[in-house]
CSV table of C-alpha atoms in Angstrom, one decimal:
chain,number,residue,atom,x,y,z
X,1222,MET,CA,18.1,-11.8,-15.5
X,1223,ASP,CA,21.5,-13.4,-15.6
X,1224,PHE,CA,23.6,-13.8,-12.4
X,1225,THR,CA,25.8,-16.6,-13.7
X,1226,GLY,CA,29.2,-16.5,-11.9
X,1227,LYS,CA,28.0,-14.2,-9.2
X,1228,ASN,CA,28.0,-14.8,-5.5
X,1229,ILE,CA,25.1,-13.2,-3.5
X,1230,LEU,CA,24.5,-13.4,0.3
X,1231,VAL,CA,21.0,-13.2,1.7
X,1232,THR,CA,20.4,-12.8,5.4
X,1233,GLY,CA,17.3,-14.5,6.7
X,1234,GLY,CA,17.4,-16.6,3.6
X,1235,ALA,CA,15.8,-19.7,5.1
X,1236,LYS,CA,12.2,-18.5,5.1
X,1237,GLY,CA,9.7,-16.1,3.5
X,1238,ILE,CA,11.0,-13.2,1.4
X,1239,GLY,CA,14.6,-14.3,2.0
X,1240,PHE,CA,14.1,-17.8,0.7
X,1241,ALA,CA,12.0,-16.6,-2.3
X,1242,THR,CA,14.9,-14.3,-3.1
X,1243,ALA,CA,17.4,-17.0,-2.8
X,1244,LYS,CA,15.4,-19.3,-5.0
X,1245,ARG,CA,15.0,-16.7,-7.7
X,1246,LEU,CA,18.7,-15.7,-7.6
X,1247,ALA,CA,19.8,-19.4,-7.9
X,1248,LYS,CA,17.3,-19.9,-10.8
X,1249,ASP,CA,19.0,-16.9,-12.5
X,1250,GLY,CA,22.5,-18.5,-12.1
X,1251,ALA,CA,23.8,-17.0,-8.9
X,1252,TYR,CA,25.6,-18.9,-6.1
X,1253,VAL,CA,23.5,-18.1,-3.1
X,1254,ILE,CA,24.8,-17.9,0.4
X,1255,ILE,CA,21.9,-18.4,2.9
X,1256,ALA,CA,23.0,-16.6,6.0
X,1257,ASP,CA,20.7,-17.5,8.9
X,1258,PHE,CA,20.4,-18.4,12.6
X,1259,ALA,CA,18.1,-21.4,11.9
X,1260,GLU,CA,20.8,-23.9,10.8
X,1261,GLU,CA,18.6,-27.0,10.2
X,1262,VAL,CA,16.0,-25.1,8.2
X,1263,ALA,CA,18.6,-23.2,6.2
X,1264,ILE,CA,20.5,-26.3,5.3
X,1265,GLN,CA,17.3,-27.9,4.1
X,1266,LYS,CA,16.5,-24.9,1.9
X,1267,ALA,CA,20.0,-24.8,0.5
X,1268,ASP,CA,19.7,-28.5,-0.4
X,1269,MET,CA,16.3,-27.8,-2.0
X,1270,ILE,CA,17.9,-25.2,-4.2
X,1271,LYS,CA,20.6,-27.6,-5.2
X,1272,GLN,CA,18.1,-30.4,-5.9
X,1273,ASN,CA,16.5,-28.0,-8.4
X,1274,GLY,CA,19.8,-27.4,-10.2
X,1275,GLY,CA,20.9,-24.2,-8.4
X,1276,ARG,CA,23.9,-23.5,-6.3
X,1277,ALA,CA,23.6,-22.6,-2.6
X,1278,CYS,CA,25.1,-23.0,0.8
X,1279,PHE,CA,24.4,-22.2,4.4
X,1280,GLN,CA,26.4,-19.7,6.5
X,1281,TYR,CA,25.6,-19.5,10.2
X,1282,VAL,CA,25.2,-16.0,11.6
X,1283,ASP,CA,23.6,-14.5,14.7
X,1284,LEU,CA,22.7,-11.0,13.6
X,1285,SER,CA,22.2,-9.9,17.2
X,1286,ASP,CA,25.9,-10.5,17.9
X,1287,PRO,CA,28.5,-8.2,16.2
X,1288,LYS,CA,31.2,-10.9,16.7
X,1289,SER,CA,29.1,-13.4,14.8
X,1290,ILE,CA,28.7,-11.0,11.9
X,1291,GLU,CA,32.5,-10.4,11.8
X,1292,LYS,CA,33.0,-14.2,11.7
X,1293,MET,CA,30.6,-14.5,8.9
X,1294,GLY,CA,32.6,-12.0,6.9
X,1295,LEU,CA,35.8,-14.0,7.5
X,1296,ASP,CA,34.1,-17.3,6.6
X,1297,VAL,CA,32.7,-15.9,3.4
X,1298,ALA,CA,36.0,-14.3,2.5
X,1299,GLU,CA,37.8,-17.6,2.9
X,1300,GLU,CA,35.2,-19.6,0.9
X,1301,PHE,CA,34.4,-17.1,-1.9
X,1302,GLY,CA,36.8,-14.2,-2.0
X,1303,VAL,CA,34.3,-11.9,-3.8
X,1304,LEU,CA,30.6,-10.9,-3.4
X,1305,HIS,CA,28.4,-9.5,-6.1
X,1306,GLY,CA,25.4,-8.7,-3.9
X,1307,LEU,CA,24.1,-8.5,-0.4
X,1308,VAL,CA,20.5,-8.7,0.6
X,1309,ASN,CA,19.9,-7.5,4.2
X,1310,ASN,CA,16.6,-9.2,4.6
X,1311,ALA,CA,16.4,-10.7,8.1
X,1312,GLY,CA,14.1,-9.0,10.6
X,1313,ILE,CA,12.1,-9.6,13.7
X,1314,VAL,CA,9.0,-7.9,15.1
X,1315,ARG,CA,7.7,-7.6,18.7
X,1316,GLY,CA,4.8,-5.4,19.6
X,1317,CYS,CA,5.1,-2.9,22.4
X,1318,SER,CA,3.8,0.5,23.3
X,1319,ILE,CA,6.1,3.4,24.0
X,1320,GLN,CA,5.0,3.7,27.6
X,1321,ASP,CA,5.5,0.1,28.4
X,1322,THR,CA,8.6,-0.7,26.4
X,1323,ASN,CA,11.7,-2.2,28.0
X,1324,ASP,CA,15.2,-3.3,26.9
X,1325,HIS,CA,13.8,-6.8,26.0
X,1326,ASP,CA,11.5,-5.1,23.4
X,1327,TRP,CA,13.9,-2.5,22.2
X,1328,GLU,CA,17.4,-4.0,21.8
X,1329,PRO,CA,16.7,-7.2,19.8
X,1330,GLN,CA,14.7,-5.3,17.2
X,1331,ILE,CA,17.1,-2.5,16.8
X,1332,SER,CA,20.1,-4.8,16.7
X,1333,ILE,CA,18.7,-7.2,14.1
X,1334,ASN,CA,16.5,-4.8,12.0
X,1335,LEU,CA,18.8,-1.7,11.9
X,1336,ARG,CA,22.3,-2.3,13.3
X,1337,ALA,CA,22.9,-5.7,11.6
X,1338,PRO,CA,22.5,-4.5,8.0
X,1339,ALA,CA,25.2,-1.8,8.7
X,1340,LEU,CA,27.5,-4.4,10.3
X,1341,CYS,CA,26.9,-6.9,7.5
X,1342,ALA,CA,27.9,-4.3,4.9
X,1343,LYS,CA,31.0,-3.4,7.0
X,1344,ALA,CA,32.0,-7.1,7.4
X,1345,LEU,CA,31.5,-7.9,3.7
X,1346,LEU,CA,32.7,-4.6,2.2
X,1347,PRO,CA,36.1,-5.9,1.2
X,1348,LEU,CA,34.4,-8.7,-0.8
X,1349,LEU,CA,31.7,-6.3,-2.2
X,1350,LYS,CA,34.4,-3.9,-3.4
X,1351,LYS,CA,35.8,-6.6,-5.6
X,1352,GLY,CA,32.5,-7.3,-7.4
X,1353,PRO,CA,31.5,-4.7,-7.3
X,1354,GLY,CA,28.6,-5.9,-5.4
X,1355,HIS,CA,25.3,-4.1,-4.8
X,1356,ILE,CA,23.2,-3.9,-1.7
X,1357,VAL,CA,19.5,-4.2,-1.2
X,1358,ASN,CA,18.2,-3.5,2.3
X,1359,ILE,CA,14.6,-4.6,3.3
X,1360,SER,CA,12.5,-2.0,5.0
X,1361,SER,CA,8.7,-2.2,5.3
X,1362,GLU,CA,5.5,-0.3,4.7
X,1363,ALA,CA,5.5,0.0,8.5
X,1364,GLY,CA,8.3,2.5,8.2
X,1365,PHE,CA,6.0,4.8,6.3
X,1366,ARG,CA,2.6,3.9,7.8
X,1367,PRO,CA,3.4,3.5,11.5
X,1368,ARG,CA,1.0,1.9,13.9
X,1369,ALA,CA,0.3,2.0,17.6
X,1370,ASN,CA,2.2,-0.6,19.7
X,1371,SER,CA,4.8,-1.2,16.9
X,1372,TRP,CA,7.1,1.8,17.4
X,1373,VAL,CA,10.4,0.0,17.7
X,1374,TYR,CA,9.9,-2.1,14.5
X,1375,ASP,CA,8.4,0.8,12.6
X,1376,SER,CA,11.3,3.2,13.6
X,1377,ALA,CA,13.9,0.6,12.7
X,1378,LYS,CA,12.4,0.1,9.3
X,1379,ALA,CA,12.2,3.8,8.7
X,1380,GLY,CA,15.8,4.1,9.7
X,1381,ILE,CA,16.8,1.4,7.0
X,1382,CYS,CA,15.9,3.9,4.3
X,1383,ALA,CA,18.3,6.5,5.7
X,1384,LEU,CA,21.0,3.9,6.2
X,1385,THR,CA,20.6,2.8,2.5
X,1386,ARG,CA,21.1,6.4,1.3
X,1387,SER,CA,24.2,6.7,3.4
X,1388,MET,CA,25.5,3.5,2.0
X,1389,ALA,CA,24.8,4.7,-1.5
X,1390,CYS,CA,26.7,7.9,-0.9
X,1391,GLU,CA,29.7,6.2,0.8
X,1392,PHE,CA,30.1,3.1,-1.5
X,1393,VAL,CA,29.6,4.8,-4.9
X,1394,GLN,CA,33.4,5.3,-5.0
X,1395,TYR,CA,33.7,1.5,-5.3
X,1396,GLY,CA,31.2,1.2,-8.1
X,1397,MET,CA,28.5,-0.1,-5.8
X,1398,ARG,CA,24.8,0.8,-5.6
X,1399,ALA,CA,22.5,0.5,-2.5
X,1400,ASN,CA,18.7,0.5,-2.6
X,1401,THR,CA,15.8,-0.3,-0.4
X,1402,VAL,CA,12.7,-2.5,-1.0
X,1403,ALA,CA,9.8,-1.7,1.3
X,1404,PRO,CA,7.3,-4.6,1.1
X,1405,GLY,CA,3.7,-4.4,2.1
X,1406,TRP,CA,2.0,-7.1,4.2
X,1407,SER,CA,3.1,-10.4,2.7
X,1408,VAL,CA,2.2,-14.1,3.1
X,1409,THR,CA,5.2,-15.2,5.0
X,1410,GLU,CA,6.1,-17.3,8.0
X,1411,MET,CA,6.3,-14.1,10.1
X,1412,HIS,CA,2.5,-13.9,9.7
X,1413,PHE,CA,1.3,-17.5,9.5
X,1414,GLY,CA,4.0,-19.4,11.4
X,1415,ASP,CA,3.7,-23.1,10.9
X,1416,SER,CA,0.0,-23.1,10.1
X,1417,PRO,CA,-1.1,-24.1,6.6
X,1418,GLU,CA,-4.7,-23.0,7.5
X,1419,ARG,CA,-3.5,-19.5,8.4
X,1420,LYS,CA,-1.4,-19.3,5.3
X,1421,LYS,CA,-4.4,-20.1,3.1
X,1422,GLU,CA,-6.5,-17.6,5.0
X,1423,LEU,CA,-3.9,-14.9,4.3
X,1424,GLU,CA,-3.7,-15.8,0.6
X,1425,ASN,CA,-7.5,-15.3,0.4
X,1426,THR,CA,-7.6,-12.2,2.5
X,1427,VAL,CA,-9.3,-9.1,0.9
X,1428,TYR,CA,-7.1,-6.4,2.3
X,1429,ASP,CA,-8.7,-3.0,2.1
X,1430,GLY,CA,-5.5,-1.3,3.4
X,1431,ALA,CA,-3.9,-1.5,-0.1
X,1432,ILE,CA,-5.1,-0.4,-3.5
X,1433,MET,CA,-4.7,-3.9,-4.9
X,1434,ARG,CA,-6.7,-5.3,-1.9
X,1435,ARG,CA,-4.6,-8.4,-1.3
X,1436,LEU,CA,-1.4,-9.5,0.4
X,1437,ALA,CA,1.9,-9.9,-1.5
X,1438,HIS,CA,3.4,-13.3,-2.4
X,1439,PRO,CA,7.1,-13.5,-1.3
X,1440,GLU,CA,8.0,-14.1,-5.0
X,1441,GLU,CA,6.7,-10.7,-5.9
X,1442,ILE,CA,8.9,-9.0,-3.4
X,1443,ALA,CA,11.9,-11.2,-4.5
X,1444,SER,CA,11.4,-10.0,-8.1
X,1445,ALA,CA,12.0,-6.4,-7.0
X,1446,ILE,CA,15.0,-7.3,-5.0
X,1447,VAL,CA,16.6,-9.3,-7.9
X,1448,PHE,CA,15.9,-6.4,-10.3
X,1449,LEU,CA,17.7,-3.9,-8.0
X,1450,LEU,CA,20.7,-6.3,-7.8
X,1451,SER,CA,20.8,-6.7,-11.6
X,1452,ASP,CA,22.6,-4.6,-14.3
X,1453,ASP,CA,19.1,-3.5,-15.4
X,1454,ALA,CA,19.1,-1.2,-12.4
X,1455,SER,CA,22.5,0.2,-13.2
X,1456,PHE,CA,21.4,3.9,-12.7
X,1457,ILE,CA,19.3,3.3,-9.6
X,1458,THR,CA,20.8,4.0,-6.2
X,1459,ALA,CA,19.7,5.5,-2.9
X,1460,THR,CA,16.1,4.7,-3.8
X,1461,THR,CA,13.2,3.0,-1.9
X,1462,LEU,CA,11.0,0.8,-4.1
X,1463,HIS,CA,7.6,0.2,-2.5
X,1464,VAL,CA,6.3,-3.3,-3.3
X,1465,ASP,CA,3.1,-3.0,-1.3
X,1466,GLY,CA,0.1,-3.1,-3.7
X,1467,GLY,CA,-0.4,0.6,-3.1
X,1468,ARG,CA,-0.5,0.4,0.7
X,1469,VAL,CA,1.6,3.6,1.3
X,1470,ALA,CA,-0.3,5.6,-1.4
X,1471,HIS,CA,-3.8,4.4,-0.2
């Protein structure tokens, strides 16, 4: 797919699915803006893309802070002037039961997983209108197959799908599309942290919870995201694409 001359911002682009998406977009010609809280890691990843012939930069943002999101919008407007895509990828998960939950469990997950994608779209909308730019929001199979002790994360990820449909309805007047990708369990830092041993274990896991009986590689999720941003998806909007190896259907 050809993204030459296009500017695309990826939140949480320093690790996991976000970085896999940034790498793929850069490989396909896009200038990738890695918007992240982890400055040192994000700069390293942007440099890695540049060393491989791509174009990328780091943009600081604290997605739990609406003012930081507003500043991101202003910074990107000053530097680029136009956006051709937004990937709302960043997310956090903290386990908690309904009966034991408190504000510490509830507020960070809702603010980053659900509120931030809406605020990012709002802050960047003037730039996306000019593209026009398309939006891909990242949900999760957890939004469709909820579990005990994960109600905040699961609820936020279910809400992402409704948010996406609202975006699609509201932004079509600007020639924009909005879609959701709902990944299954993936081999990312969210699950293996800094442990190479745990990563290898996950890569070799036989996962009976999905038809394909394995976990996803981040690059497989990235391929779906890039497709939905591309002109090949020109008549697809308000849709959730499940990239979960058959988890939801199983």
